[in-house]
C-alpha cells in the first residue's frame, strides 16, 4: 500500500480531508452542502465571479438551497473562489462542470478540459480527482487522464482518478444527495477505494463498479432510458388522442402491474440539462465505433416534435372557438422544464413560445419560479417578464397553455377564470368543473 494512498484514505475517514468542488451549479452546490454537513471543509471553485460573491456573502442562487443553508455551510468553513491556484490545498477534487452539446450537436467538453488543465497545474501527490459531469464512456481515461499525466505522476500511486455520476432529481424532496446511491468507478483499485470511501461519507449506498467506463456508461444508460421511454409515451399520446383514448388513464392502468412496467408520462417536449442532451454524447461516441444509435435518434425526433404538436392543438382548440391563432392572446403557464423548480434550461416552453409567436399569437407567460426569462443560446431574443397571475390576466387570454404543472397553481381556479385551457401535463386531472373549456395536448 502506498503512503499517499494510506494517508488520503485515513484523512477521508477522519474527515480531515479537504474537499474541492469545481463548478458550483445545480450539481456542485448540493454536493458541497452534503460534504459540509458531514463535517468536511469544502472549497468551491467557479469561474462565475458573481456566483462566488453571492455565495461568500451567504446567499444562494438556487431555489432548492436556502440562504440559511449557505450561511450554515459558510459557518463550517465553506468558501467559494475563482483562484484555481488554490486547488493544491484540497485532498479531493470533484469536477461538476457543464457538458453541453455544440451547435452541431457534438459533445462540448471544453469545460471539462479546462477544469482538467486547472487541476493538472496544481496536482500534487495524494490527491483524488473525480469527474462527475455526465459524458460519454472513455472521457475520464482518454480525455482527463492524459491532461493530468502531464505532471508525470503515476495514477493509482501518486494521485487517484475516478468517475462518479451525479443523480440529482431537482424539485423532488424525497431524493437528495444524501439518499441517492452513488456509482463509483476508479481507474485502478486504489482510486476506486479512496473514491468509494469519500462518497460513503455522504450517501447511504456506494455502488463500486469495475472501471470509469462502466460508471460513465451507466449514467448515459439511465438518461437514455428516460429519453426513449418519454418518446414512447409521447408517440402513444398522439395515437391515442386520435383514437379518443385517454393516454393518462392508460398509463395509470398499466402501472398497476407490479412488475415489468415503469410509468413515464407525456409532455410538451423534453427539457433540462440532461435528458435532451446526454444521449447524444453516446450517439457521437458510437460513430467512432462505426455504429448508429437508432433508438436515441428516433426518440430525439419524437420528443423534439412535441412542441409543434402542442401548438397545432392550441390552433385547433382556438379554431373551435372561432379564432385564428394569429392575433390570439396565449398565456404559457410554467417556463421551468419541470414542476416546482426554477431551472428553465432547454425547457420546451421556449420552443412553444417561439412557435406561437411565429404564427402571430401574442404570447406572455407566468412562472412563479422564473421572474424573467434568462438569455439562452437559441432563444436570446425572447426577453420577457413573468406576468402576475390574476383573474383579469386569465380572463384576458384567448388560450391558457399549461406547459409545466407547478404545484403552486390552483388548477380549478385557472379553469374557472380562463376561456380555454390547453393542458400538456394532465395538471387539471382532479378538477371536475368547467372541463368543457379544457383540451389536453
Ligand atoms: N442539473 C442536474 O439535475 C444534473 C443531474 C445529473 C447530472 N448533471 C450533470 O452535471 C454537470 C453539471 O451540471 P449542472 O446542472 O450543475 O450545471 P450548472 O450550469 O448548473 O453548473 C455548472 C457550474 O460550473 C461553472 N463552470 C463552468 N466552467 C467552469 C470551469 N472551467 N471551472 C469552474 N467552474 C466552471 C459554471 O459557472 C456553473 O456555476 C453536467 O455534466 C450535467 O449534465 C446535472
Short mmCIF file of C-alpha atoms and ligand atoms in Angstrom, two decimals:
data_model
loop_
_atom_site.label_atom_id
_atom_site.label_comp_id
_atom_site.label_asym_id
_atom_site.label_seq_id
_atom_site.Cartn_x
_atom_site.Cartn_y
_atom_site.Cartn_z
CA UNK A 1 0.00 0.00 0.00
CA UNK A 2 1.46 3.38 -1.00
CA UNK A 3 1.91 6.08 1.65
CA UNK A 4 -0.07 8.59 -0.40
CA UNK A 5 -2.99 6.16 -0.64
CA UNK A 6 -2.93 5.29 3.07
CA UNK A 7 -2.67 8.94 4.12
CA UNK A 8 -5.50 10.10 1.88
CA UNK A 9 -7.70 7.18 2.92
CA UNK A 10 -7.08 7.94 6.59
CA UNK A 11 -7.83 11.64 6.10
CA UNK A 12 -11.11 10.84 4.36
CA UNK A 13 -12.19 8.55 7.21
CA UNK A 14 -11.11 11.08 9.83
CA UNK A 15 -12.97 13.85 7.95
CA UNK A 16 -9.83 15.94 7.92
CA UNK A 17 -9.64 15.67 4.12
CA UNK A 18 -10.43 18.97 2.43
CA UNK A 19 -12.85 18.76 -0.46
CA UNK A 20 -12.60 20.90 -3.60
CA UNK A 21 -15.59 21.15 -5.92
CA UNK A 22 -15.16 22.64 -9.39
CA UNK A 23 -18.44 24.06 -10.75
CA UNK A 24 -20.87 25.35 -8.11
CA UNK A 25 -24.04 24.79 -10.12
CA UNK A 26 -27.13 22.66 -9.67
CA UNK A 27 -24.89 19.63 -9.07
CA UNK A 28 -21.80 21.11 -7.40
CA UNK A 29 -23.58 23.23 -4.80
CA UNK A 30 -25.75 20.42 -3.33
CA UNK A 31 -22.62 18.25 -3.29
CA UNK A 32 -20.74 20.96 -1.40
CA UNK A 33 -23.63 21.12 1.07
CA UNK A 34 -23.55 17.33 1.53
CA UNK A 35 -19.84 17.30 2.42
CA UNK A 36 -20.09 20.42 4.58
CA UNK A 37 -22.99 18.92 6.53
CA UNK A 38 -20.89 15.82 7.23
CA UNK A 39 -18.13 17.92 8.73
CA UNK A 40 -15.74 18.28 5.80
CA UNK A 41 -14.16 21.58 4.91
CA UNK A 42 -15.18 22.45 1.37
CA UNK A 43 -13.54 24.85 -1.06
CA UNK A 44 -15.72 25.57 -4.10
CA UNK A 45 -14.23 26.71 -7.41
CA UNK A 46 -16.14 28.51 -10.14
CA UNK A 47 -15.38 30.89 -13.00
CA UNK A 48 -18.54 32.93 -12.34
CA UNK A 49 -17.39 35.71 -10.02
CA UNK A 50 -20.95 36.87 -9.34
CA UNK A 51 -21.92 33.44 -8.03
CA UNK A 52 -18.79 33.37 -5.88
CA UNK A 53 -19.52 36.79 -4.39
CA UNK A 54 -23.11 35.80 -3.68
CA UNK A 55 -22.18 32.51 -2.02
CA UNK A 56 -19.43 34.08 0.08
CA UNK A 57 -21.92 36.72 1.23
CA UNK A 58 -24.15 33.87 2.46
CA UNK A 59 -26.71 33.95 -0.37
CA UNK A 60 -27.94 31.11 -2.53
CA UNK A 61 -28.89 31.48 -6.17
CA UNK A 62 -30.67 28.11 -6.42
CA UNK A 63 -34.22 27.76 -5.14
CA UNK A 64 -33.67 24.33 -3.59
CA UNK A 65 -30.85 25.68 -1.41
CA UNK A 66 -31.77 28.41 1.05
CA UNK A 67 -29.69 31.35 2.22
CA UNK A 68 -29.75 29.75 5.68
CA UNK A 69 -28.10 26.63 4.27
CA UNK A 70 -25.38 28.69 2.60
CA UNK A 71 -24.84 30.57 5.87
CA UNK A 72 -24.57 27.22 7.72
CA UNK A 73 -22.09 25.98 5.11
CA UNK A 74 -20.05 29.17 5.47
CA UNK A 75 -20.05 28.74 9.25
CA UNK A 76 -18.39 25.32 8.93
CA UNK A 77 -15.73 26.54 6.52
CA UNK A 78 -17.25 26.54 3.02
CA UNK A 79 -15.66 29.14 0.77
CA UNK A 80 -16.13 29.82 -2.93
CA UNK A 81 -13.26 31.06 -5.05
CA UNK A 82 -12.12 31.63 -8.63
CA UNK A 83 -8.49 31.19 -7.62
CA UNK A 84 -7.68 27.87 -9.22
CA UNK A 85 -4.12 28.03 -7.87
CA UNK A 86 -5.75 27.02 -4.56
CA UNK A 87 -6.57 23.56 -5.99
CA UNK A 88 -3.39 22.27 -4.35
CA UNK A 89 -4.93 22.97 -0.91
CA UNK A 90 -7.58 20.27 -1.21
CA UNK A 91 -7.30 16.48 -0.97
CA UNK A 92 -10.21 15.53 -3.23
CA UNK A 93 -11.28 17.44 -6.34
CA UNK A 94 -14.77 16.76 -7.71
CA UNK A 95 -15.43 18.18 -11.19
CA UNK A 96 -19.09 19.20 -11.74
CA UNK A 97 -18.90 21.49 -14.78
CA UNK A 98 -21.37 21.62 -17.69
CA UNK A 99 -21.25 19.14 -20.56
CA UNK A 100 -23.46 20.67 -23.26
CA UNK A 101 -23.63 20.00 -27.00
CA UNK A 102 -22.01 22.19 -29.65
CA UNK A 103 -24.08 23.86 -32.38
CA UNK A 104 -23.55 20.73 -34.49
CA UNK A 105 -24.81 18.59 -31.59
CA UNK A 106 -21.45 17.08 -30.71
CA UNK A 107 -20.05 16.78 -27.15
CA UNK A 108 -18.71 20.11 -25.93
CA UNK A 109 -16.06 19.03 -23.43
CA UNK A 110 -14.36 22.40 -23.17
CA UNK A 111 -15.44 22.94 -19.54
CA UNK A 112 -14.19 19.50 -18.51
CA UNK A 113 -10.92 20.03 -20.41
CA UNK A 114 -10.40 23.50 -18.88
CA UNK A 115 -11.03 22.06 -15.42
CA UNK A 116 -8.62 19.19 -16.04
CA UNK A 117 -5.93 21.69 -17.08
CA UNK A 118 -6.59 23.76 -13.97
CA UNK A 119 -6.21 20.61 -11.84
CA UNK A 120 -3.09 19.45 -13.71
CA UNK A 121 -1.44 22.81 -12.98
CA UNK A 122 -1.75 22.22 -9.21
CA UNK A 123 -1.85 18.42 -8.91
CA UNK A 124 0.23 17.13 -6.01
CA UNK A 125 0.84 13.65 -4.61
CA UNK A 126 -2.03 12.26 -2.55
CA UNK A 127 -4.91 13.95 -4.38
CA UNK A 128 -8.07 12.27 -5.62
CA UNK A 129 -9.75 13.65 -8.75
CA UNK A 130 -13.32 12.60 -9.60
CA UNK A 131 -15.20 13.61 -12.72
CA UNK A 132 -18.95 13.92 -12.01
CA UNK A 133 -20.10 15.66 -15.21
CA UNK A 134 -22.22 13.45 -17.44
CA UNK A 135 -20.25 12.36 -20.50
CA UNK A 136 -19.61 9.53 -22.93
CA UNK A 137 -17.73 6.40 -21.77
CA UNK A 138 -13.91 6.76 -22.02
CA UNK A 139 -13.82 10.50 -21.20
CA UNK A 140 -12.12 10.01 -17.81
CA UNK A 141 -9.43 7.72 -19.22
CA UNK A 142 -8.91 9.26 -22.66
CA UNK A 143 -9.55 12.96 -22.06
CA UNK A 144 -8.95 13.75 -18.36
CA UNK A 145 -6.15 11.29 -17.56
CA UNK A 146 -3.75 12.41 -20.34
CA UNK A 147 -4.08 16.03 -19.16
CA UNK A 148 -3.35 15.05 -15.53
CA UNK A 149 -0.49 12.77 -16.52
CA UNK A 150 1.48 15.70 -17.88
CA UNK A 151 2.59 16.13 -14.30
CA UNK A 152 4.42 12.78 -14.69
CA UNK A 153 2.86 11.48 -11.51
CA UNK A 154 1.65 7.90 -11.60
CA UNK A 155 -2.13 7.36 -11.38
CA UNK A 156 -3.10 4.90 -8.67
CA UNK A 157 0.12 5.58 -6.75
CA UNK A 158 0.78 9.32 -6.68
CA UNK A 159 -2.73 10.51 -7.45
CA UNK A 160 -6.13 8.86 -7.88
CA UNK A 161 -8.76 9.24 -10.57
CA UNK A 162 -12.39 8.08 -10.78
CA UNK A 163 -15.72 8.82 -12.42
CA UNK A 164 -18.88 9.08 -10.33
CA UNK A 165 -22.03 10.39 -11.99
CA UNK A 166 -24.38 12.79 -10.28
CA UNK A 167 -28.01 11.71 -9.91
CA UNK A 168 -29.81 14.87 -8.87
CA UNK A 169 -33.61 14.87 -9.02
CA UNK A 170 -34.35 18.59 -8.94
CA UNK A 171 -37.60 19.56 -7.25
CA UNK A 172 -38.10 16.16 -5.64
CA UNK A 173 -37.56 16.45 -1.91
CA UNK A 174 -37.61 12.68 -1.38
CA UNK A 175 -34.42 12.30 -3.42
CA UNK A 176 -31.29 14.22 -2.46
CA UNK A 177 -27.53 13.77 -2.49
CA UNK A 178 -27.90 12.19 0.97
CA UNK A 179 -30.32 9.47 -0.14
CA UNK A 180 -29.45 8.52 -3.73
CA UNK A 181 -26.98 5.64 -4.19
CA UNK A 182 -23.79 6.69 -5.98
CA UNK A 183 -21.98 4.71 -8.66
CA UNK A 184 -18.18 4.95 -8.49
CA UNK A 185 -15.66 3.60 -10.99
CA UNK A 186 -11.95 4.18 -10.36
CA UNK A 187 -9.11 3.90 -12.83
CA UNK A 188 -7.48 1.29 -10.56
CA UNK A 189 -8.09 -0.35 -7.20
CA UNK A 190 -6.58 2.43 -5.12
CA UNK A 191 -8.58 5.08 -6.96
CA UNK A 192 -11.82 3.11 -6.51
CA UNK A 193 -11.06 2.53 -2.86
CA UNK A 194 -10.47 6.18 -1.92
CA UNK A 195 -13.33 7.46 -4.10
CA UNK A 196 -15.74 4.94 -2.52
CA UNK A 197 -14.56 5.90 0.97
CA UNK A 198 -15.18 9.55 0.17
CA UNK A 199 -18.71 9.10 -1.14
CA UNK A 200 -19.57 6.66 1.67
CA UNK A 201 -19.32 9.71 3.95
CA UNK A 202 -22.32 11.38 2.26
CA UNK A 203 -24.51 8.71 0.61
CA UNK A 204 -26.15 5.61 2.08
CA UNK A 205 -25.04 3.28 -0.67
CA UNK A 206 -21.91 3.41 -2.81
CA UNK A 207 -22.03 1.13 -5.83
CA UNK A 208 -18.48 0.25 -6.83
CA UNK A 209 -18.09 -0.73 -10.48
CA UNK A 210 -15.04 -2.09 -12.23
CA UNK A 211 -13.98 0.95 -14.25
CA UNK A 212 -14.72 4.61 -15.01
CA UNK A 213 -16.17 3.45 -18.33
CA UNK A 214 -18.86 1.37 -16.60
CA UNK A 215 -19.74 4.33 -14.38
CA UNK A 216 -19.88 6.70 -17.36
CA UNK A 217 -21.93 4.25 -19.41
CA UNK A 218 -24.37 3.59 -16.56
CA UNK A 219 -25.22 7.29 -16.30
CA UNK A 220 -25.83 7.56 -20.04
CA UNK A 221 -27.95 4.40 -19.91
CA UNK A 222 -30.13 5.95 -17.17
CA UNK A 223 -30.72 9.14 -19.16
CA UNK A 224 -31.17 7.40 -22.50
CA UNK A 225 -33.70 5.06 -20.90
CA UNK A 226 -35.71 8.09 -19.79
CA UNK A 227 -35.47 9.87 -23.15
CA UNK A 228 -36.63 6.78 -25.05
CA UNK A 229 -39.48 5.93 -22.70
CA UNK A 230 -40.72 9.52 -22.69
CA UNK A 231 -40.63 9.43 -26.52
CA UNK A 232 -42.67 6.22 -26.45
CA UNK A 233 -45.47 7.73 -24.35
CA UNK A 234 -45.33 10.96 -26.38
CA UNK A 235 -45.91 8.96 -29.56
CA UNK A 236 -48.69 6.94 -27.92
CA UNK A 237 -50.29 10.17 -26.68
CA UNK A 238 -50.70 11.36 -30.27
CA UNK A 239 -52.05 8.00 -31.44
CA UNK A 240 -54.43 7.51 -28.51
CA UNK A 241 -55.67 11.08 -28.87
CA UNK A 242 -56.68 10.33 -32.45
CA UNK A 243 -58.38 7.14 -31.24
CA UNK A 244 -60.23 9.01 -28.49
CA UNK A 245 -58.37 7.11 -25.75
CA UNK A 246 -57.02 8.97 -22.69
CA UNK A 247 -53.28 8.18 -22.54
CA UNK A 248 -53.07 9.27 -18.89
CA UNK A 249 -55.75 6.81 -17.87
CA UNK A 250 -53.96 4.14 -19.91
CA UNK A 251 -50.67 4.77 -18.08
CA UNK A 252 -52.39 4.76 -14.68
CA UNK A 253 -53.95 1.41 -15.53
CA UNK A 254 -50.69 -0.06 -16.89
CA UNK A 255 -48.71 0.96 -13.85
CA UNK A 256 -50.82 -1.21 -11.58
CA UNK A 257 -48.79 -4.10 -13.00
CA UNK A 258 -46.39 -4.88 -10.15
CA UNK A 259 -43.52 -5.99 -12.40
CA UNK A 260 -42.05 -5.25 -15.82
CA UNK A 261 -43.54 -1.78 -16.27
CA UNK A 262 -42.41 1.63 -15.16
CA UNK A 263 -44.63 4.66 -15.76
CA UNK A 264 -43.33 7.55 -17.87
CA UNK A 265 -45.52 10.49 -18.76
CA UNK A 266 -46.00 12.51 -21.94
CA UNK A 267 -45.46 16.25 -22.07
CA UNK A 268 -44.82 19.23 -24.33
CA UNK A 269 -41.25 18.10 -25.07
CA UNK A 270 -38.05 17.32 -23.20
CA UNK A 271 -36.24 19.82 -21.02
CA UNK A 272 -33.36 20.20 -18.64
CA UNK A 273 -29.65 19.93 -18.79
CA UNK A 274 -29.56 16.13 -19.05
CA UNK A 275 -32.24 14.14 -20.86
CA UNK A 276 -32.33 16.11 -24.15
CA UNK A 277 -28.52 16.25 -24.32
CA UNK A 278 -26.71 13.31 -22.75
CA UNK A 279 -27.95 10.55 -25.10
CA UNK A 280 -26.32 12.44 -27.97
CA UNK A 281 -22.94 12.06 -26.25
CA UNK A 282 -23.43 8.34 -26.77
CA UNK A 283 -24.54 8.84 -30.37
CA UNK A 284 -21.31 10.74 -31.03
CA UNK A 285 -19.04 8.12 -29.48
CA UNK A 286 -20.98 5.32 -31.20
CA UNK A 287 -19.99 6.79 -34.57
CA UNK A 288 -16.32 6.33 -33.63
CA UNK A 289 -17.16 2.65 -33.30
CA UNK A 290 -18.96 2.50 -36.65
CA UNK A 291 -22.44 2.33 -35.10
CA UNK A 292 -25.51 4.49 -35.13
CA UNK A 293 -27.76 4.70 -32.07
CA UNK A 294 -31.12 4.43 -33.79
CA UNK A 295 -33.29 4.35 -30.67
CA UNK A 296 -31.71 7.61 -29.50
CA UNK A 297 -32.17 9.32 -32.87
CA UNK A 298 -35.80 8.23 -33.08
CA UNK A 299 -36.56 9.31 -29.51
CA UNK A 300 -34.93 12.68 -30.24
CA UNK A 301 -37.06 13.10 -33.34
CA UNK A 302 -40.31 12.33 -31.49
CA UNK A 303 -39.51 14.40 -28.43
CA UNK A 304 -38.36 17.48 -30.36
CA UNK A 305 -41.55 17.27 -32.43
CA UNK A 306 -43.81 17.66 -29.37
CA UNK A 307 -43.90 21.48 -29.20
CA UNK A 308 -45.13 21.56 -32.83
CA UNK A 309 -47.83 19.05 -31.91
CA UNK A 310 -48.89 21.14 -28.90
CA UNK A 311 -49.06 24.34 -30.96
CA UNK A 312 -51.22 22.55 -33.55
CA UNK A 313 -53.55 21.53 -30.68
CA UNK A 314 -53.68 25.14 -29.47
CA UNK A 315 -54.53 26.29 -33.03
CA UNK A 316 -57.26 23.62 -33.34
CA UNK A 317 -58.70 24.50 -29.94
CA UNK A 318 -58.83 28.21 -30.83
CA UNK A 319 -60.35 27.32 -34.19
CA UNK A 320 -63.19 25.57 -32.37
CA UNK A 321 -63.92 28.86 -30.60
CA UNK A 322 -63.89 30.68 -33.97
CA UNK A 323 -60.47 32.31 -33.54
CA UNK A 324 -57.30 32.02 -35.56
CA UNK A 325 -54.01 31.61 -33.70
CA UNK A 326 -52.78 34.77 -35.40
CA UNK A 327 -53.71 37.69 -33.19
CA UNK A 328 -54.87 35.49 -30.29
CA UNK A 329 -53.55 36.09 -26.79
CA UNK A 330 -51.88 32.98 -25.39
CA UNK A 331 -50.50 32.72 -21.85
CA UNK A 332 -47.98 29.98 -21.14
CA UNK A 333 -48.09 28.74 -17.55
CA UNK A 334 -44.74 27.30 -16.43
CA UNK A 335 -41.46 28.01 -18.18
CA UNK A 336 -39.33 25.75 -15.96
CA UNK A 337 -38.64 22.43 -17.65
CA UNK A 338 -40.12 20.54 -14.71
CA UNK A 339 -42.59 21.19 -11.92
CA UNK A 340 -41.60 23.18 -8.85
CA UNK A 341 -38.09 24.09 -9.97
CA UNK A 342 -36.55 27.38 -11.09
CA UNK A 343 -34.46 25.90 -13.91
CA UNK A 344 -35.59 26.76 -17.46
CA UNK A 345 -32.61 25.20 -19.26
CA UNK A 346 -33.65 23.51 -22.52
CA UNK A 347 -37.29 23.97 -21.46
CA UNK A 348 -39.82 23.20 -24.20
CA UNK A 349 -41.57 26.40 -23.05
CA UNK A 350 -39.10 28.40 -25.16
CA UNK A 351 -39.89 26.46 -28.31
CA UNK A 352 -43.64 26.71 -27.61
CA UNK A 353 -43.28 30.46 -27.21
CA UNK A 354 -41.21 30.75 -30.38
CA UNK A 355 -43.65 28.70 -32.48
CA UNK A 356 -46.68 30.60 -31.18
CA UNK A 357 -45.01 33.97 -31.86
CA UNK A 358 -44.08 32.85 -35.38
CA UNK A 359 -47.73 32.07 -36.03
CA UNK A 360 -48.67 35.59 -34.99
CA UNK A 361 -50.01 34.95 -31.47
CA UNK A 362 -49.45 37.47 -28.69
CA UNK A 363 -47.61 35.42 -26.09
CA UNK A 364 -46.90 36.12 -22.43
CA UNK A 365 -46.06 33.79 -19.57
CA UNK A 366 -46.36 33.23 -15.86
CA UNK A 367 -43.97 31.16 -13.79
CA UNK A 368 -43.81 31.69 -10.02
CA UNK A 369 -40.23 30.38 -10.05
CA UNK A 370 -38.90 32.27 -13.09
CA UNK A 371 -39.49 36.03 -12.80
CA UNK A 372 -37.56 36.79 -16.03
CA UNK A 373 -36.59 34.63 -18.97
CA UNK A 374 -32.82 34.18 -18.79
CA UNK A 375 -30.81 34.63 -22.00
CA UNK A 376 -30.36 31.29 -23.77
CA UNK A 377 -28.18 30.35 -26.72
CA UNK A 378 -31.07 29.61 -29.08
CA UNK A 379 -33.75 31.97 -27.75
CA UNK A 380 -31.72 35.05 -26.78
CA UNK A 381 -34.39 37.27 -28.40
CA UNK A 382 -37.13 36.03 -26.05
CA UNK A 383 -36.88 38.66 -23.33
CA UNK A 384 -39.92 38.65 -21.08
CA UNK A 385 -41.08 39.02 -17.50
CA UNK A 386 -43.50 36.71 -15.75
CA UNK A 387 -46.97 38.28 -15.60
CA UNK A 388 -48.86 38.36 -12.30
CA UNK A 389 -51.35 35.51 -12.28
CA UNK A 390 -54.62 37.33 -11.65
CA UNK A 391 -58.21 36.60 -12.64
CA UNK A 392 -58.04 39.60 -15.03
CA UNK A 393 -54.94 38.20 -16.70
CA UNK A 394 -56.52 34.78 -17.20
CA UNK A 395 -59.80 36.26 -18.42
CA UNK A 396 -57.94 38.41 -20.98
CA UNK A 397 -56.40 35.36 -22.68
CA UNK A 398 -57.84 33.54 -25.65
CA UNK A 399 -55.95 30.44 -24.54
CA UNK A 400 -54.03 29.43 -21.42
CA UNK A 401 -51.41 26.80 -22.16
CA UNK A 402 -50.22 24.73 -19.21
CA UNK A 403 -46.63 23.81 -20.09
CA UNK A 404 -45.38 22.96 -16.59
CA UNK A 405 -47.56 21.63 -13.77
CA UNK A 406 -46.22 23.64 -10.84
CA UNK A 407 -47.86 22.76 -7.51
CA UNK A 408 -48.35 26.46 -6.76
CA UNK A 409 -51.08 26.72 -9.38
CA UNK A 410 -54.74 26.39 -8.42
CA UNK A 411 -55.97 24.49 -11.47
CA UNK A 412 -59.65 24.67 -10.53
CA UNK A 413 -59.40 28.46 -10.34
CA UNK A 414 -57.47 28.62 -13.63
CA UNK A 415 -60.18 26.61 -15.41
CA UNK A 416 -62.84 28.79 -13.81
CA UNK A 417 -61.26 32.05 -14.99
CA UNK A 418 -59.85 31.14 -18.42
CA UNK A 419 -61.95 30.79 -21.56
CA UNK A 420 -59.85 27.97 -22.95
CA UNK A 421 -57.14 25.85 -21.31
CA UNK A 422 -54.76 23.54 -23.15
CA UNK A 423 -53.14 21.17 -20.66
CA UNK A 424 -49.97 19.31 -21.71
CA UNK A 425 -49.33 17.70 -18.28
CA UNK A 426 -52.68 16.39 -17.08
CA UNK A 427 -52.39 19.04 -14.36
CA UNK A 428 -56.17 19.52 -14.36
CA UNK A 429 -56.93 15.85 -13.68
CA UNK A 430 -58.60 16.49 -10.34
CA UNK A 431 -60.72 19.43 -11.49
CA UNK A 432 -64.33 18.46 -12.13
CA UNK A 433 -65.82 21.89 -13.01
CA UNK A 434 -65.53 23.69 -16.37
CA UNK A 435 -64.00 20.77 -18.22
CA UNK A 436 -65.77 21.93 -21.38
CA UNK A 437 -63.05 24.64 -21.58
CA UNK A 438 -60.28 22.08 -21.43
CA UNK A 439 -58.27 20.49 -24.22
CA UNK A 440 -55.45 18.10 -23.44
CA UNK A 441 -52.39 18.08 -25.66
N1 LIG B 1 -28.69 19.61 -13.07
C1 LIG B 1 -28.93 18.32 -12.90
O1 LIG B 1 -30.01 17.93 -12.45
C2 LIG B 1 -27.89 17.26 -13.26
C3 LIG B 1 -28.11 15.94 -12.85
C4 LIG B 1 -27.16 14.97 -13.12
C5 LIG B 1 -26.01 15.31 -13.81
N2 LIG B 1 -25.79 16.61 -14.23
C6 LIG B 1 -24.55 16.88 -14.93
O2 LIG B 1 -23.69 17.58 -14.03
C7 LIG B 1 -22.89 18.50 -14.74
C8 LIG B 1 -23.08 19.91 -14.18
O3 LIG B 1 -24.44 20.27 -14.36
P1 LIG B 1 -25.12 21.46 -13.57
O4 LIG B 1 -26.58 21.32 -13.78
O5 LIG B 1 -24.61 21.53 -12.17
O6 LIG B 1 -24.56 22.73 -14.39
P2 LIG B 1 -24.63 24.26 -13.96
O7 LIG B 1 -24.55 25.04 -15.22
O8 LIG B 1 -25.75 24.48 -13.01
O9 LIG B 1 -23.31 24.49 -13.13
C9 LIG B 1 -22.05 24.40 -13.68
C10 LIG B 1 -21.14 25.42 -12.96
O10 LIG B 1 -19.84 25.23 -13.47
C11 LIG B 1 -19.25 26.52 -13.62
N3 LIG B 1 -18.13 26.38 -14.55
C12 LIG B 1 -18.13 26.29 -15.89
N4 LIG B 1 -16.87 26.12 -16.32
C13 LIG B 1 -16.09 26.08 -15.27
C14 LIG B 1 -14.68 25.91 -15.08
N5 LIG B 1 -13.85 25.74 -16.12
N6 LIG B 1 -14.22 25.92 -13.84
C15 LIG B 1 -15.05 26.09 -12.78
N7 LIG B 1 -16.37 26.24 -12.88
C16 LIG B 1 -16.87 26.24 -14.11
C17 LIG B 1 -20.40 27.39 -14.08
O11 LIG B 1 -20.12 28.76 -13.84
C18 LIG B 1 -21.55 26.86 -13.22
O12 LIG B 1 -21.62 27.54 -11.98
C19 LIG B 1 -23.29 18.35 -16.21
O13 LIG B 1 -22.43 17.43 -16.81
C20 LIG B 1 -24.69 17.78 -16.12
O14 LIG B 1 -25.01 17.04 -17.28
C21 LIG B 1 -26.72 17.59 -13.96
#
